[in-house]
Amino acid sequence: MEKVQRKQRDKEFITEEGKKLHLIGKFLLKTELLVRDTDGHDSVQLLSVSKDATKILVQGRMSEQFKLGSHIVLYKLLARYVELECEVMEERPNNQFVMNVDAVSIASRERKFARIKPPDGSVWITNLRTSRTTIDANLFNIPTSVKVNFADTERTLKPKYDIIKIDVFNSIGDKFDLVKKTGKILFIPNTQKPESYKSSDPSGFIDYEHELGDEDDVRKKIIEYANQKIKSELIVPVIYINHDEQAIPIGYVHAQNRTREIDLSEVMEIKTLTFDMVDRIRESNTILVKERFPVLDLSTGGLRVKINHPDLNSEIPRRKGFTFDIFFKMQSPITAYGVVRSVAKDMDGNLYIGLSLEGNSARPGEKKRFIDNVNRLLADAGAKVNPN
């Protein structure tokens, strides 16, 4: 099992031979241990341990349960989680296997959320949405869809303004750097009036007078605009919201007029157009997978799923998270955003993804409905119910 842990669980590694032997011999010997990242929570019985605690003999359920040389994790919940990271070294009769014990660890604290394995086929996820191409603030890779949408919108606006340009951010000057840094609009209705450099709405518009410095700096800027024969200027950032719910300023709409002022209604029109552009870019840059993937276990804080899909197996390990719908049998879907906490891959290419649920659903009450469903499963199994 190839495993990548995104967020390392707090755990203590037991390195002293005597302590490892005591832990395994007293608490794990002759007991059932679960096998990490298997469909049905496979288990083995630990039959014996070597005197130096470097080898164990376990009995599985079938001869083909483990492949020689494979790396697996055996675990058991005592007061805290105990894990044995092992390598399969030898297969013996009666479904017995000799394993090297590469590491022994115990969780530093109890799990925050109780886990439950749902009945087979009762909980699954579908409608997975993630990005085809990573769009980040560095803009190292600009998808064709961004350039096409920018060009289409620029053609739409061209008849309305003397100068119009829609492009990605580059190091092209202090005004553009300011818009990119703040994510706010730079709007100067009349470049020849000092009051136009102030902002009545600092939450959405740059106070250019403050950024320039003092009255002398504003006068210099007025003269500069006059020499350029620019009467009105507007720079609106294009803010892309990716599937990791990050707001990334990827470009700008730059409009200038020489003879008439740009009014506030035009500012709002262009801002709305940037939203439309981002929606189209997201749509063309989104992988949507409608297949069902089983939920192997879940808690009120997250879930673990098994995924095997050609478009997802290579993409998900590189992503911070993704959006999907959770289905509890006979119920309407719950839309969620999951942060990838762990990724494991078995020898058949299946991914086992651990997700923590974060962000807000598009529909109110979704998180509560998810927690209520999990608590119902916990109660049915006689486990401790997590408070809402």
Coordinates of C-alpha atoms in Angstrom, one line a residue:
M1 CA 0.0 0.0 0.0
E2 CA 1.5 3.3 -1.1
K3 CA 0.4 6.0 1.3
V4 CA 0.8 9.8 1.4
Q5 CA -0.4 11.6 4.6
R6 CA -1.3 15.2 3.9
K7 CA -1.7 16.2 7.6
Q8 CA 0.3 14.0 9.8
R9 CA -1.7 12.6 12.7
D10 CA -0.1 13.4 16.0
K11 CA 1.5 10.1 17.1
E12 CA 4.4 8.9 19.2
F13 CA 6.8 6.3 17.6
I14 CA 7.9 3.6 19.9
T15 CA 11.6 2.8 19.1
E16 CA 12.8 1.0 22.2
E17 CA 12.8 -2.8 21.7
G18 CA 11.5 -3.5 25.2
K19 CA 8.6 -1.1 24.9
K20 CA 7.6 -2.4 21.5
L21 CA 7.6 -5.9 22.7
H22 CA 5.5 -5.0 25.8
L23 CA 3.0 -3.1 23.7
I24 CA 2.6 -5.8 21.1
G25 CA 2.8 -8.7 23.5
K26 CA 0.5 -7.4 26.2
F27 CA -2.2 -5.6 24.2
L28 CA -2.2 -6.9 20.6
L29 CA -1.1 -10.6 20.8
K30 CA -4.0 -13.0 20.1
T31 CA -6.3 -10.1 19.1
E32 CA -7.8 -8.9 15.9
L33 CA -6.1 -6.0 14.1
L34 CA -7.7 -4.1 11.3
V35 CA -5.9 -3.6 7.9
R36 CA -5.8 0.0 6.8
D37 CA -7.3 1.1 3.5
T38 CA -9.2 -2.0 2.6
D39 CA -12.8 -2.1 1.3
G40 CA -14.4 -4.2 4.0
H41 CA -12.1 -3.3 7.0
D42 CA -10.2 -6.5 6.5
S43 CA -8.6 -7.9 9.7
V44 CA -6.0 -10.4 10.8
Q45 CA -5.2 -12.2 14.1
L46 CA -1.8 -11.5 15.6
L47 CA -0.5 -15.0 16.5
S48 CA 3.1 -14.3 17.7
V49 CA 5.8 -11.7 17.9
S50 CA 9.6 -12.2 17.8
K51 CA 11.6 -11.5 21.0
D52 CA 13.1 -8.3 19.4
A53 CA 9.7 -7.2 18.2
T54 CA 10.9 -6.9 14.6
K55 CA 8.6 -9.7 13.2
I56 CA 5.1 -10.8 13.7
L57 CA 3.1 -13.8 12.5
V58 CA -0.5 -13.1 11.6
Q59 CA -3.4 -15.2 10.3
G60 CA -5.6 -13.7 7.5
R61 CA -8.9 -14.8 6.0
M62 CA -7.6 -16.0 2.6
S63 CA -4.3 -16.9 1.1
E64 CA -4.3 -14.1 -1.5
Q65 CA -5.0 -11.4 1.1
F66 CA -1.5 -10.0 1.0
K67 CA 1.2 -9.9 -1.7
L68 CA 4.8 -10.5 -0.8
G69 CA 6.7 -7.3 -0.5
S70 CA 3.6 -5.2 0.0
H71 CA 3.5 -2.5 2.7
I72 CA 0.5 -2.5 5.0
V73 CA -0.7 -0.8 8.2
L74 CA -2.3 -2.8 11.0
Y75 CA -4.1 -0.9 13.7
K76 CA -6.3 -1.3 16.7
L77 CA -8.2 1.1 19.0
L78 CA -7.2 0.7 22.6
A79 CA -7.4 3.8 24.8
R80 CA -5.7 5.4 21.7
Y81 CA -4.9 4.2 18.2
V82 CA -2.0 1.8 17.9
E83 CA -0.5 1.3 14.4
L84 CA 2.0 -1.3 13.1
E85 CA 3.6 -0.4 9.8
C86 CA 4.6 -3.7 8.2
E87 CA 6.1 -5.4 5.1
V88 CA 4.9 -8.9 4.1
M89 CA 7.9 -11.1 4.0
E90 CA 6.6 -14.7 3.8
E91 CA 3.4 -16.7 3.2
R92 CA 2.8 -19.8 5.2
P93 CA 0.0 -22.5 5.2
N94 CA -3.4 -21.8 6.7
N95 CA -3.4 -18.2 5.5
Q96 CA -0.6 -17.2 7.8
F97 CA 1.9 -14.4 6.9
V98 CA 5.3 -13.4 8.4
M99 CA 5.7 -9.6 8.5
N100 CA 8.6 -7.3 9.3
V101 CA 7.5 -4.6 11.7
D102 CA 9.0 -1.4 10.3
A103 CA 7.4 1.0 12.8
V104 CA 5.2 1.0 15.9
S105 CA 3.3 4.1 16.9
I106 CA 0.5 5.2 19.2
A107 CA -1.7 8.3 18.8
S108 CA -0.8 11.2 21.0
R109 CA -4.4 11.8 21.8
E110 CA -7.8 10.2 21.4
R111 CA -9.7 10.8 18.1
K112 CA -11.7 14.0 18.1
F113 CA -14.5 12.3 16.2
A114 CA -15.8 8.7 16.5
R115 CA -15.8 6.8 13.2
I116 CA -18.4 4.5 11.9
K117 CA -18.5 2.0 9.0
P118 CA -21.8 2.5 7.2
P119 CA -23.7 -0.6 6.0
D120 CA -22.6 -1.6 2.5
G121 CA -24.3 0.6 -0.2
S122 CA -25.9 3.0 2.2
V123 CA -23.6 6.0 1.8
W124 CA -21.7 7.1 -1.3
I125 CA -20.3 10.2 -3.0
T126 CA -20.8 11.4 -6.6
N127 CA -20.7 14.5 -8.8
L128 CA -17.0 15.0 -7.9
R129 CA -15.8 18.4 -9.2
T130 CA -12.1 19.3 -9.5
S131 CA -9.9 21.4 -11.8
R132 CA -8.4 20.1 -15.1
T133 CA -5.6 22.7 -14.8
T134 CA -4.2 24.4 -11.7
I135 CA -4.8 28.1 -11.9
D136 CA -2.7 29.9 -9.2
A137 CA -1.7 33.4 -8.3
N138 CA 1.7 32.9 -9.9
L139 CA 0.0 32.4 -13.3
F140 CA 2.7 30.0 -14.5
N141 CA 0.1 28.1 -16.5
I142 CA -2.8 30.0 -18.2
P143 CA -5.4 27.7 -19.6
T144 CA -6.7 28.4 -23.2
S145 CA -10.1 28.9 -21.7
V146 CA -8.9 32.0 -19.8
K147 CA -7.5 33.6 -22.9
V148 CA -10.6 32.8 -25.0
N149 CA -13.0 34.3 -22.4
F150 CA -10.9 37.4 -22.0
A151 CA -10.8 38.0 -25.8
D152 CA -14.5 37.4 -26.2
T153 CA -15.4 39.9 -23.4
E154 CA -12.9 42.4 -24.7
R155 CA -14.6 42.4 -28.1
T156 CA -18.0 42.9 -26.4
L157 CA -16.8 46.0 -24.6
K158 CA -14.6 47.5 -27.4
P159 CA -17.4 49.8 -28.9
K160 CA -18.2 51.3 -25.5
Y161 CA -14.8 52.7 -24.5
D162 CA -11.9 54.5 -26.2
I163 CA -9.4 52.1 -24.8
I164 CA -10.2 48.6 -23.5
K165 CA -7.9 45.7 -22.5
I166 CA -8.5 42.5 -20.7
D167 CA -5.4 40.5 -19.8
V168 CA -3.7 38.4 -17.1
F169 CA -1.7 40.3 -14.5
N170 CA 2.0 40.9 -15.3
S171 CA 4.5 43.3 -13.8
I172 CA 3.1 46.2 -15.8
G173 CA 2.9 49.0 -13.3
D174 CA 2.0 50.2 -9.9
K175 CA -1.8 50.6 -10.6
F176 CA -2.1 47.0 -11.8
D177 CA 0.0 45.6 -9.0
L178 CA -2.2 47.5 -6.5
V179 CA -5.4 46.0 -8.0
K180 CA -3.9 42.5 -8.0
K181 CA -2.7 42.9 -4.4
T182 CA -5.9 44.3 -2.9
G183 CA -8.4 42.6 -5.2
K184 CA -10.2 45.9 -5.3
I185 CA -11.4 48.2 -8.2
L186 CA -9.5 51.3 -9.2
F187 CA -12.0 53.8 -10.4
I188 CA -11.2 57.4 -11.3
P189 CA -14.4 59.0 -12.8
N190 CA -12.7 62.2 -13.8
T191 CA -8.9 62.3 -13.7
Q192 CA -8.8 66.1 -13.6
K193 CA -10.8 66.4 -10.3
P194 CA -8.9 65.7 -7.1
E195 CA -12.0 64.3 -5.4
S196 CA -12.2 61.5 -8.0
Y197 CA -9.0 60.0 -6.4
K198 CA -10.9 59.3 -3.1
S199 CA -13.0 56.3 -2.4
S200 CA -16.4 56.4 -0.7
D201 CA -16.4 52.6 -0.5
P202 CA -12.9 51.4 0.7
S203 CA -14.2 47.8 1.1
G204 CA -14.5 47.4 -2.7
F205 CA -12.6 50.4 -4.2
I206 CA -9.0 51.5 -3.9
D207 CA -8.5 54.9 -2.2
Y208 CA -6.1 56.1 -4.8
E209 CA -5.4 59.4 -3.0
H210 CA -4.2 57.5 0.0
E211 CA -2.0 55.2 -2.1
L212 CA -0.4 58.1 -4.0
G213 CA 0.6 59.9 -0.9
D214 CA -0.4 63.6 -0.5
E215 CA -2.0 66.4 -2.5
D216 CA 1.2 67.1 -4.4
D217 CA 1.3 63.5 -5.6
V218 CA -2.3 63.7 -6.7
R219 CA -1.6 67.0 -8.7
K220 CA 1.3 65.2 -10.4
K221 CA -1.0 62.3 -11.4
I222 CA -3.6 64.8 -12.7
I223 CA -1.0 66.4 -14.9
E224 CA 0.2 62.9 -16.1
Y225 CA -3.4 62.0 -17.1
A226 CA -3.8 65.3 -18.8
N227 CA -0.7 64.8 -20.9
Q228 CA -2.0 61.3 -21.8
K229 CA -5.4 62.8 -22.7
I230 CA -7.2 60.4 -20.4
K231 CA -10.3 61.7 -18.8
S232 CA -11.6 58.6 -17.0
E233 CA -10.0 55.3 -16.0
L234 CA -11.3 52.0 -14.6
I235 CA -9.4 48.8 -13.6
V236 CA -11.5 45.9 -12.4
P237 CA -9.8 42.7 -11.2
V238 CA -11.0 39.3 -12.4
I239 CA -11.1 37.1 -9.3
Y240 CA -11.1 33.3 -10.0
I241 CA -12.5 31.1 -7.2
N242 CA -10.9 27.7 -7.6
H243 CA -12.1 24.3 -6.4
D244 CA -10.0 24.7 -3.3
E245 CA -12.2 27.8 -2.5
Q246 CA -9.3 30.2 -2.9
A247 CA -9.8 33.6 -4.5
I248 CA -7.1 34.2 -7.1
P249 CA -6.7 37.5 -9.0
I250 CA -5.9 36.2 -12.5
G251 CA -6.5 39.3 -14.6
Y252 CA -8.1 42.6 -15.1
V253 CA -10.4 44.7 -17.2
H254 CA -8.8 48.1 -18.1
A255 CA -11.1 50.8 -19.6
Q256 CA -10.1 54.4 -20.4
N257 CA -12.1 57.2 -22.0
R258 CA -10.6 60.4 -23.5
T259 CA -13.8 62.6 -23.7
R260 CA -16.5 61.3 -21.3
E261 CA -16.6 60.0 -17.8
I262 CA -17.1 56.3 -17.0
D263 CA -20.1 56.2 -14.6
L264 CA -20.8 53.8 -11.7
S265 CA -23.4 51.8 -13.6
E266 CA -20.7 50.9 -16.2
V267 CA -18.4 49.8 -13.3
M268 CA -21.1 47.5 -12.0
E269 CA -21.7 46.1 -15.6
I270 CA -18.0 45.3 -16.0
K271 CA -17.8 43.8 -12.5
T272 CA -20.8 41.5 -13.4
L273 CA -19.1 40.6 -16.7
T274 CA -16.0 39.4 -14.7
F275 CA -18.3 37.1 -12.7
D276 CA -19.6 35.7 -16.0
M277 CA -16.1 35.2 -17.3
V278 CA -15.1 33.3 -14.1
D279 CA -18.1 31.1 -14.3
R280 CA -17.3 30.1 -17.9
I281 CA -13.6 29.6 -17.1
R282 CA -14.6 27.4 -14.1
E283 CA -17.0 25.4 -16.2
S284 CA -14.5 24.7 -19.0
N285 CA -11.7 23.9 -16.4
T286 CA -13.8 21.5 -14.3
I287 CA -13.7 17.7 -14.3
L288 CA -17.2 16.5 -13.4
V289 CA -17.4 12.8 -12.5
K290 CA -20.9 11.4 -12.0
E291 CA -19.9 7.9 -11.0
R292 CA -20.7 6.6 -7.5
F293 CA -17.8 5.9 -5.0
P294 CA -18.4 4.1 -1.8
V295 CA -17.9 5.7 1.6
L296 CA -15.8 3.2 3.7
D297 CA -16.2 5.0 7.0
L298 CA -17.2 8.4 8.3
S299 CA -17.4 10.7 11.3
T300 CA -19.1 14.0 12.0
G301 CA -15.8 15.6 10.8
G302 CA -15.2 13.8 7.6
L303 CA -15.1 10.6 5.6
R304 CA -13.0 8.1 3.8
V305 CA -13.8 6.9 0.3
K306 CA -12.5 4.5 -2.3
I307 CA -12.0 6.0 -5.8
N308 CA -10.8 4.4 -9.0
H309 CA -11.3 6.7 -12.1
P310 CA -8.9 7.6 -14.9
D311 CA -9.6 11.3 -14.6
L312 CA -9.3 11.4 -10.8
N313 CA -6.6 9.0 -9.9
S314 CA -3.9 11.3 -11.2
E315 CA -5.6 14.6 -10.2
I316 CA -6.9 14.1 -6.7
P317 CA -3.5 13.4 -5.0
R318 CA -2.3 16.8 -6.4
R319 CA -5.3 18.8 -5.1
K320 CA -5.9 20.4 -1.8
G321 CA -9.5 19.3 -2.0
F322 CA -12.6 19.0 -4.2
T323 CA -16.4 19.4 -4.1
F324 CA -18.8 16.5 -4.2
D325 CA -22.3 15.3 -3.2
I326 CA -22.8 12.9 -0.4
F327 CA -25.8 10.5 -0.6
F328 CA -27.3 8.7 2.3
K329 CA -29.6 6.1 0.9
M330 CA -33.2 7.3 0.3
Q331 CA -32.2 11.0 0.9
S332 CA -31.5 14.0 -1.2
P333 CA -27.8 14.9 -1.7
I334 CA -25.6 16.9 0.6
T335 CA -23.1 19.2 -1.2
A336 CA -19.8 19.3 0.5
Y337 CA -16.2 20.5 0.1
G338 CA -13.6 18.0 1.3
V339 CA -9.9 18.8 2.1
V340 CA -7.7 15.9 1.2
R341 CA -6.0 14.7 4.4
S342 CA -4.6 11.4 3.3
V343 CA -4.1 9.4 0.1
A344 CA -3.3 5.7 -0.1
K345 CA -3.0 3.6 -3.3
D346 CA -3.3 -0.2 -3.4
M347 CA -1.6 -2.5 -5.9
D348 CA -4.7 -2.5 -8.0
G349 CA -4.6 1.3 -8.5
N350 CA -7.5 2.0 -6.1
L351 CA -7.3 5.3 -4.2
Y352 CA -8.4 5.5 -0.5
I353 CA -9.0 9.2 0.2
G354 CA -9.4 10.6 3.7
L355 CA -11.3 13.9 3.7
S356 CA -12.2 16.5 6.3
L357 CA -15.4 18.4 5.5
E358 CA -14.8 22.1 5.4
G359 CA -16.3 25.2 3.9
N360 CA -20.0 26.0 3.5
S361 CA -22.6 24.1 1.5
A362 CA -24.6 25.9 -1.2
R363 CA -27.7 25.0 0.8
P364 CA -28.4 26.0 4.4
G365 CA -28.5 23.3 7.0
E366 CA -26.5 20.8 5.0
K367 CA -23.7 20.3 7.6
K368 CA -26.3 19.7 10.4
R369 CA -28.1 17.2 8.2
F370 CA -24.7 15.4 7.6
I371 CA -24.0 15.3 11.4
D372 CA -27.5 14.1 12.2
N373 CA -27.1 11.2 9.7
V374 CA -23.7 10.2 11.1
N375 CA -25.0 10.4 14.7
R376 CA -27.9 8.2 13.7
L377 CA -25.4 5.6 12.3
L378 CA -23.3 5.9 15.5
A379 CA -26.3 5.4 17.7
D380 CA -27.5 2.4 15.7
A381 CA -24.1 0.8 16.2
G382 CA -24.1 1.6 20.0
A383 CA -21.1 4.0 19.6
K384 CA -20.6 7.3 21.3
V385 CA -22.6 10.1 19.6
N386 CA -20.7 13.3 18.8
P387 CA -22.4 16.5 19.9
N388 CA -23.6 18.8 17.1

